[in-house]
Coordinates of C-alpha atoms and ligand atoms in Angstrom, one line a residue:
M1314 CA -0.1 0.3 -0.3
S1315 CA 1.2 3.5 -0.8
G1316 CA 1.9 5.5 2.1
V1317 CA 3.1 2.4 4.0
K1318 CA 6.8 1.9 4.3
N1319 CA 7.7 -2.0 5.6
K1320 CA 11.0 -3.0 7.1
D1321 CA 13.7 -5.1 5.0
Y1322 CA 13.9 -9.1 5.9
K1323 CA 16.6 -10.6 4.6
N1324 CA 15.3 -13.6 4.2
S1325 CA 11.7 -13.1 2.7
V1326 CA 11.8 -14.5 -0.9
V1327 CA 7.9 -12.5 -2.3
S1328 CA 7.0 -10.1 0.3
F1329 CA 4.4 -6.6 -1.1
N1330 CA 6.3 -5.5 -4.2
E1331 CA 5.5 -9.0 -5.8
N1332 CA 1.9 -8.9 -6.3
D1333 CA 1.9 -12.4 -5.4
D1334 CA -0.8 -14.6 -3.1
A1335 CA 1.3 -15.7 -0.9
A1336 CA 4.2 -13.8 1.4
V1337 CA 7.3 -16.9 1.2
V1338 CA 10.8 -17.0 3.6
K1339 CA 13.3 -19.1 3.7
I1340 CA 13.5 -21.2 6.9
S1341 CA 16.0 -23.9 6.0
N1342 CA 18.5 -25.6 3.7
G1343 CA 16.6 -25.2 0.7
K1344 CA 12.9 -25.1 2.7
L1345 CA 10.2 -22.1 2.1
L1346 CA 7.3 -21.1 4.8
V1347 CA 4.3 -19.5 3.0
Q1348 CA 2.5 -17.5 4.6
T1349 CA -1.1 -16.2 3.6
V1350 CA -4.7 -14.7 4.9
D1351 CA -7.9 -14.0 4.0
F1352 CA -11.0 -13.6 5.1
F1353 CA -14.9 -12.1 4.4
T1354 CA -18.6 -12.0 5.2
P1355 CA -20.9 -14.3 4.5
V1356 CA -20.9 -14.9 0.2
V1357 CA -24.4 -17.5 1.1
D1358 CA -26.6 -17.8 3.6
D1359 CA -26.3 -21.0 5.3
P1360 CA -23.4 -21.0 8.2
Y1361 CA -21.9 -24.6 7.8
T1362 CA -20.7 -23.6 3.6
F1363 CA -20.1 -20.1 4.7
G1364 CA -17.2 -22.1 6.8
Q1365 CA -16.3 -24.4 3.7
I1366 CA -16.1 -21.7 1.1
A1367 CA -14.3 -19.2 3.8
A1368 CA -11.9 -22.1 3.6
A1369 CA -11.2 -23.7 0.6
N1370 CA -10.5 -20.1 -0.8
A1371 CA -8.2 -19.1 2.4
L1372 CA -6.0 -22.5 1.1
S1373 CA -6.0 -21.4 -2.3
D1374 CA -3.1 -19.2 -2.0
I1375 CA -0.9 -22.1 -0.4
Y1376 CA -1.5 -24.0 -3.3
A1377 CA -1.6 -21.2 -6.2
M1378 CA 2.2 -21.7 -4.8
G1379 CA 2.8 -25.0 -5.8
A1380 CA 3.3 -25.3 -1.7
T1381 CA 1.6 -27.6 1.0
P1382 CA -0.6 -26.4 3.8
T1383 CA 1.0 -27.9 7.2
F1384 CA -1.5 -25.4 9.8
A1385 CA -3.6 -22.5 10.0
L1386 CA -5.8 -20.0 12.8
N1387 CA -8.6 -19.0 12.4
I1388 CA -10.0 -15.0 12.5
F1389 CA -13.8 -15.1 13.1
G1390 CA -15.6 -11.7 13.4
F1391 CA -19.3 -12.3 15.2
P1392 CA -21.8 -10.4 16.5
I1393 CA -22.5 -12.4 20.0
N1394 CA -25.5 -10.7 20.9
E1395 CA -27.7 -10.3 18.5
L1396 CA -26.9 -14.4 17.1
S1397 CA -27.5 -17.4 17.9
K1398 CA -23.9 -19.4 19.3
D1399 CA -25.6 -22.4 17.7
I1400 CA -24.3 -20.5 13.6
A1401 CA -20.9 -19.6 15.7
V1402 CA -20.7 -22.6 15.4
E1403 CA -21.1 -24.0 11.9
I1404 CA -19.7 -21.3 10.5
L1405 CA -16.5 -22.4 12.4
K1406 CA -17.3 -26.3 11.6
G1407 CA -17.7 -25.7 7.9
G1408 CA -14.0 -24.0 8.4
S1409 CA -13.0 -27.1 10.2
D1410 CA -14.4 -30.1 7.9
K1411 CA -12.6 -28.6 4.9
A1412 CA -9.2 -27.8 6.5
N1413 CA -9.3 -31.6 7.7
E1414 CA -9.9 -31.9 3.8
A1415 CA -7.3 -30.2 3.1
G1416 CA -5.2 -32.6 5.5
I1417 CA -4.2 -29.8 7.9
P1418 CA -5.0 -28.8 11.2
I1419 CA -6.9 -25.3 12.6
L1420 CA -4.0 -24.9 15.4
G1421 CA -5.2 -21.7 17.1
G1422 CA -7.2 -18.6 16.1
H1423 CA -9.2 -14.8 17.4
S1424 CA -12.4 -14.4 17.8
I1425 CA -13.6 -11.0 18.5
D1426 CA -17.5 -9.5 18.7
D1427 CA -18.3 -7.5 14.9
K1428 CA -21.6 -6.2 13.9
E1429 CA -21.2 -8.7 11.4
P1430 CA -19.9 -12.6 11.0
K1431 CA -16.4 -12.6 9.4
Y1432 CA -14.8 -15.7 8.6
G1433 CA -11.4 -16.9 6.9
L1434 CA -7.8 -18.6 7.9
V1435 CA -4.4 -17.5 8.5
V1436 CA -3.1 -20.6 6.9
N1437 CA 0.7 -21.9 6.5
G1438 CA 2.5 -24.0 4.1
E1439 CA 6.0 -25.0 3.3
V1440 CA 7.6 -25.6 -0.8
F1441 CA 11.0 -26.4 -1.2
E1442 CA 12.9 -23.6 -2.9
D1443 CA 13.2 -24.8 -6.2
K1444 CA 9.8 -25.9 -7.0
L1445 CA 8.2 -22.2 -5.1
I1446 CA 5.9 -21.3 -8.6
R1447 CA 5.2 -17.5 -9.0
N1448 CA 3.4 -15.1 -10.5
S1449 CA 5.8 -14.2 -12.8
G1450 CA 8.0 -16.7 -13.6
S1451 CA 5.2 -16.7 -17.6
I1452 CA 6.9 -16.9 -20.8
A1453 CA 5.8 -16.4 -24.1
G1454 CA 4.7 -19.3 -26.0
D1455 CA 3.3 -20.9 -22.2
S1456 CA -0.6 -21.5 -22.2
L1457 CA -3.1 -20.4 -20.0
I1458 CA -5.3 -23.1 -18.1
L1459 CA -7.9 -21.7 -16.2
T1460 CA -9.4 -24.7 -12.9
K1461 CA -12.9 -22.6 -12.6
P1462 CA -15.7 -21.9 -14.5
L1463 CA -16.4 -18.2 -13.3
G1464 CA -19.7 -15.9 -12.5
T1465 CA -19.1 -16.8 -9.1
G1466 CA -19.6 -13.0 -8.6
I1467 CA -23.1 -12.2 -10.8
I1468 CA -24.5 -15.3 -9.2
T1469 CA -24.2 -14.8 -5.6
T1470 CA -25.0 -11.4 -6.3
A1471 CA -28.2 -12.9 -8.0
I1472 CA -28.8 -15.9 -5.3
K1473 CA -28.9 -13.1 -2.3
K1474 CA -31.5 -11.7 -4.6
G1475 CA -33.3 -15.0 -5.1
Q1476 CA -33.1 -14.8 -8.7
V1477 CA -31.0 -17.9 -8.9
Q1478 CA -32.6 -21.4 -10.2
N1479 CA -31.7 -24.2 -7.2
E1480 CA -29.7 -26.8 -9.2
F1481 CA -27.5 -23.4 -10.6
E1482 CA -27.0 -21.7 -7.4
E1483 CA -25.3 -25.9 -6.2
I1484 CA -23.2 -26.4 -8.6
T1485 CA -21.5 -22.5 -8.2
I1486 CA -21.8 -23.5 -4.6
N1487 CA -19.8 -26.8 -4.7
S1488 CA -17.3 -25.5 -7.2
M1489 CA -16.2 -22.6 -3.9
K1490 CA -15.9 -24.6 -1.8
T1491 CA -14.2 -27.5 -3.3
L1492 CA -10.3 -27.3 -2.6
N1493 CA -7.8 -26.6 -5.3
K1494 CA -6.1 -29.0 -3.7
D1495 CA -6.1 -31.6 -6.9
A1496 CA -5.5 -29.0 -9.0
A1497 CA -2.5 -28.5 -7.6
K1498 CA -1.3 -31.7 -6.9
I1499 CA -1.1 -32.3 -10.7
M1500 CA 0.1 -29.2 -11.9
N1501 CA 3.4 -29.8 -9.2
Q1502 CA 3.8 -32.8 -11.8
Y1503 CA 4.4 -30.4 -14.8
D1504 CA 6.9 -27.5 -15.1
V1505 CA 4.4 -25.1 -14.5
N1506 CA 6.0 -21.6 -15.5
A1507 CA 3.7 -19.6 -13.7
A1508 CA 0.3 -19.8 -11.4
T1509 CA -2.0 -17.8 -9.6
D1510 CA -6.0 -18.2 -7.9
V1511 CA -8.4 -16.4 -9.4
T1512 CA -9.7 -14.5 -6.6
G1513 CA -11.2 -10.7 -5.8
Y1514 CA -9.5 -8.9 -9.3
G1515 CA -11.1 -11.9 -11.3
L1516 CA -9.8 -13.0 -14.1
L1517 CA -8.6 -10.5 -16.2
G1518 CA -7.9 -8.4 -13.0
H1519 CA -4.7 -11.5 -11.6
L1520 CA -3.7 -12.0 -15.8
V1521 CA -2.8 -8.4 -15.5
E1522 CA -0.5 -8.6 -12.1
V1523 CA 0.9 -12.7 -13.8
C1524 CA 1.9 -10.2 -17.0
K1525 CA 2.9 -7.7 -15.6
S1526 CA 6.1 -9.3 -13.1
S1527 CA 6.2 -11.7 -15.9
R1528 CA 7.4 -9.1 -18.7
V1529 CA 4.9 -10.3 -21.1
S1530 CA 1.6 -10.0 -22.3
A1531 CA -1.6 -13.0 -22.6
E1532 CA -4.8 -13.5 -25.3
I1533 CA -7.7 -14.7 -24.1
E1534 CA -10.5 -16.5 -26.6
F1535 CA -13.6 -16.2 -25.0
S1536 CA -15.5 -19.0 -26.2
N1537 CA -13.2 -20.9 -25.1
V1538 CA -13.5 -20.3 -21.3
S1539 CA -16.4 -21.1 -18.8
F1540 CA -19.0 -19.6 -16.9
F1541 CA -21.3 -21.8 -14.6
S1542 CA -24.8 -22.0 -15.8
G1543 CA -27.1 -18.5 -15.6
T1544 CA -24.0 -16.5 -15.6
E1545 CA -24.8 -14.5 -19.2
E1546 CA -28.9 -14.1 -17.9
L1547 CA -27.8 -12.7 -14.8
A1548 CA -25.5 -10.7 -16.0
K1549 CA -27.4 -9.3 -19.2
N1550 CA -30.3 -8.5 -15.5
G1551 CA -27.7 -6.8 -14.1
Y1552 CA -27.0 -8.7 -10.9
I1553 CA -23.0 -7.4 -11.4
P1554 CA -21.2 -6.8 -7.9
S1555 CA -19.8 -3.7 -7.6
G1556 CA -16.0 -5.3 -7.1
S1557 CA -16.7 -6.8 -10.9
K1558 CA -17.3 -3.1 -11.7
R1559 CA -14.2 -2.0 -10.7
N1560 CA -12.2 -4.2 -11.9
Y1561 CA -13.6 -4.0 -15.3
E1562 CA -12.7 0.0 -14.9
Y1563 CA -9.1 -1.2 -14.1
I1564 CA -8.7 -3.8 -16.3
S1565 CA -9.9 -2.2 -19.2
K1566 CA -6.6 0.5 -19.7
F1567 CA -5.0 -3.1 -20.0
C1568 CA -7.3 -4.7 -22.7
N1569 CA -8.9 -4.5 -26.2
F1570 CA -12.1 -6.2 -26.8
S1571 CA -13.0 -7.6 -29.5
K1572 CA -15.3 -6.0 -31.1
A1573 CA -17.5 -9.6 -30.6
L1574 CA -18.0 -9.1 -27.2
S1575 CA -21.2 -7.1 -25.6
M1576 CA -20.2 -5.7 -21.9
N1577 CA -21.5 -7.6 -20.0
Q1578 CA -19.3 -10.1 -21.3
K1579 CA -16.4 -7.9 -20.7
M1580 CA -17.7 -7.8 -16.9
M1581 CA -17.9 -11.6 -16.7
L1582 CA -14.4 -11.9 -17.8
S1583 CA -13.8 -9.1 -15.3
D1584 CA -16.1 -10.9 -12.3
A1585 CA -14.6 -10.7 -9.0
Q1586 CA -14.6 -14.4 -7.9
T1587 CA -15.2 -16.0 -4.1
S1588 CA -12.4 -19.3 -4.0
G1589 CA -11.8 -19.2 -7.8
G1590 CA -9.5 -21.5 -10.1
L1591 CA -5.9 -21.0 -10.3
L1592 CA -5.2 -20.2 -13.6
I1593 CA -1.5 -22.1 -14.8
S1594 CA 0.7 -20.8 -16.9
I1595 CA 2.3 -24.2 -18.6
P1596 CA 4.4 -24.9 -21.4
S1597 CA 2.4 -25.7 -24.7
N1598 CA 3.1 -29.0 -25.0
Q1599 CA 2.4 -30.2 -21.3
A1600 CA -1.1 -28.5 -21.6
E1601 CA -3.0 -30.7 -23.2
D1602 CA -2.3 -33.5 -21.1
Y1603 CA -2.6 -31.8 -17.9
V1604 CA -6.3 -30.9 -18.5
K1605 CA -6.7 -34.6 -19.9
N1606 CA -5.2 -35.8 -16.2
I1607 CA -7.4 -33.0 -13.9
N1608 CA -10.6 -33.5 -15.2
S1609 CA -10.6 -37.4 -15.2
I1610 CA -10.5 -37.3 -12.0
S1611 CA -12.7 -33.7 -11.0
E1612 CA -15.9 -32.8 -11.2
I1613 CA -15.4 -29.4 -12.1
K1614 CA -13.2 -29.3 -16.2
S1615 CA -10.4 -27.3 -16.4
T1616 CA -10.1 -25.8 -19.9
I1617 CA -7.4 -24.2 -21.6
I1618 CA -8.7 -19.9 -22.1
G1619 CA -6.2 -19.1 -23.6
R1620 CA -1.6 -18.0 -24.4
I1621 CA 1.1 -16.2 -23.3
T1622 CA 2.6 -14.1 -25.7
D1623 CA 5.8 -12.3 -26.4
S1624 CA 5.2 -8.1 -24.6
S1625 CA 2.8 -5.8 -26.0
P1626 CA 1.6 -2.1 -24.9
T1627 CA -1.7 -4.1 -25.1
L1628 CA -0.6 -6.2 -22.0
I1629 CA -4.2 -8.8 -22.9
K1630 CA -6.2 -9.5 -25.9
I1631 CA -9.0 -11.0 -25.6
L1632 CA -10.7 -12.7 -29.4
Ligands
LIG655 CO1 -4.5 -15.3 -4.4
LIG656 CO1 -5.7 -14.1 -1.0

């Protein structure tokens, strides 16, 4: 953040300056500690589901860096005098079950009395230095893979207004609850050059970061990007969250959109995601194999959505 000066730390490998997914520091010979924190207000009504989504979302930054999570801490705000204690227990249970699924314990945390519930995790992970995947390693010629469809911002906005068919709601919520664990495990079997998880800045916002820090440009094929069922219709009906509109305002400086795309489609590509998939930059001759591999074990389908090109004044072309 501008105006805030942080002390340099000799063991830091990734810090604020890098705009990457997590902070990374050296701990011992060849091993790195990866640490991230994420929390937010409820995106769904059901407290247990909210806990699961918040935890999956927080873990995602560790997976995006090629690291293995080791343990977590809770961050919890709750209106103690206004809501039943059972709701608090459900949120924490959702988080703890998701951490179990990731194979890690929650070893502590901190809670405060707060007007609106807030939940998330501090997550620690480890990775060997040569296995760390940053967002700055992308190379011209790489293919870009996205491991979850887009549209969670638009769909959850419409869910709050009761405008989403049950079936579509379930698919979207199921995706937000899904850990990026398998996507990351398989990613670590390939020569991936860069990765990040798609969250609040949306696909294009996170891709801008990858392009800037890797000094490359990118091309996205709109027709190869998948969206959750209902996304386009809900966007047409105006259910676009303000975060997605802000994302579009920011990314439009760096993007050149095909004339064939509507404003709603541009918004869909800019949609702020909760617990989105991994965006992976991988040598093109390995991309199809990765997709085949992950899609054989995952219900949520990965697709190749574009490619990395040499650096040009337009950071991202959307075809
Ligand atoms: Co991230
Ligand atoms: Co994050």
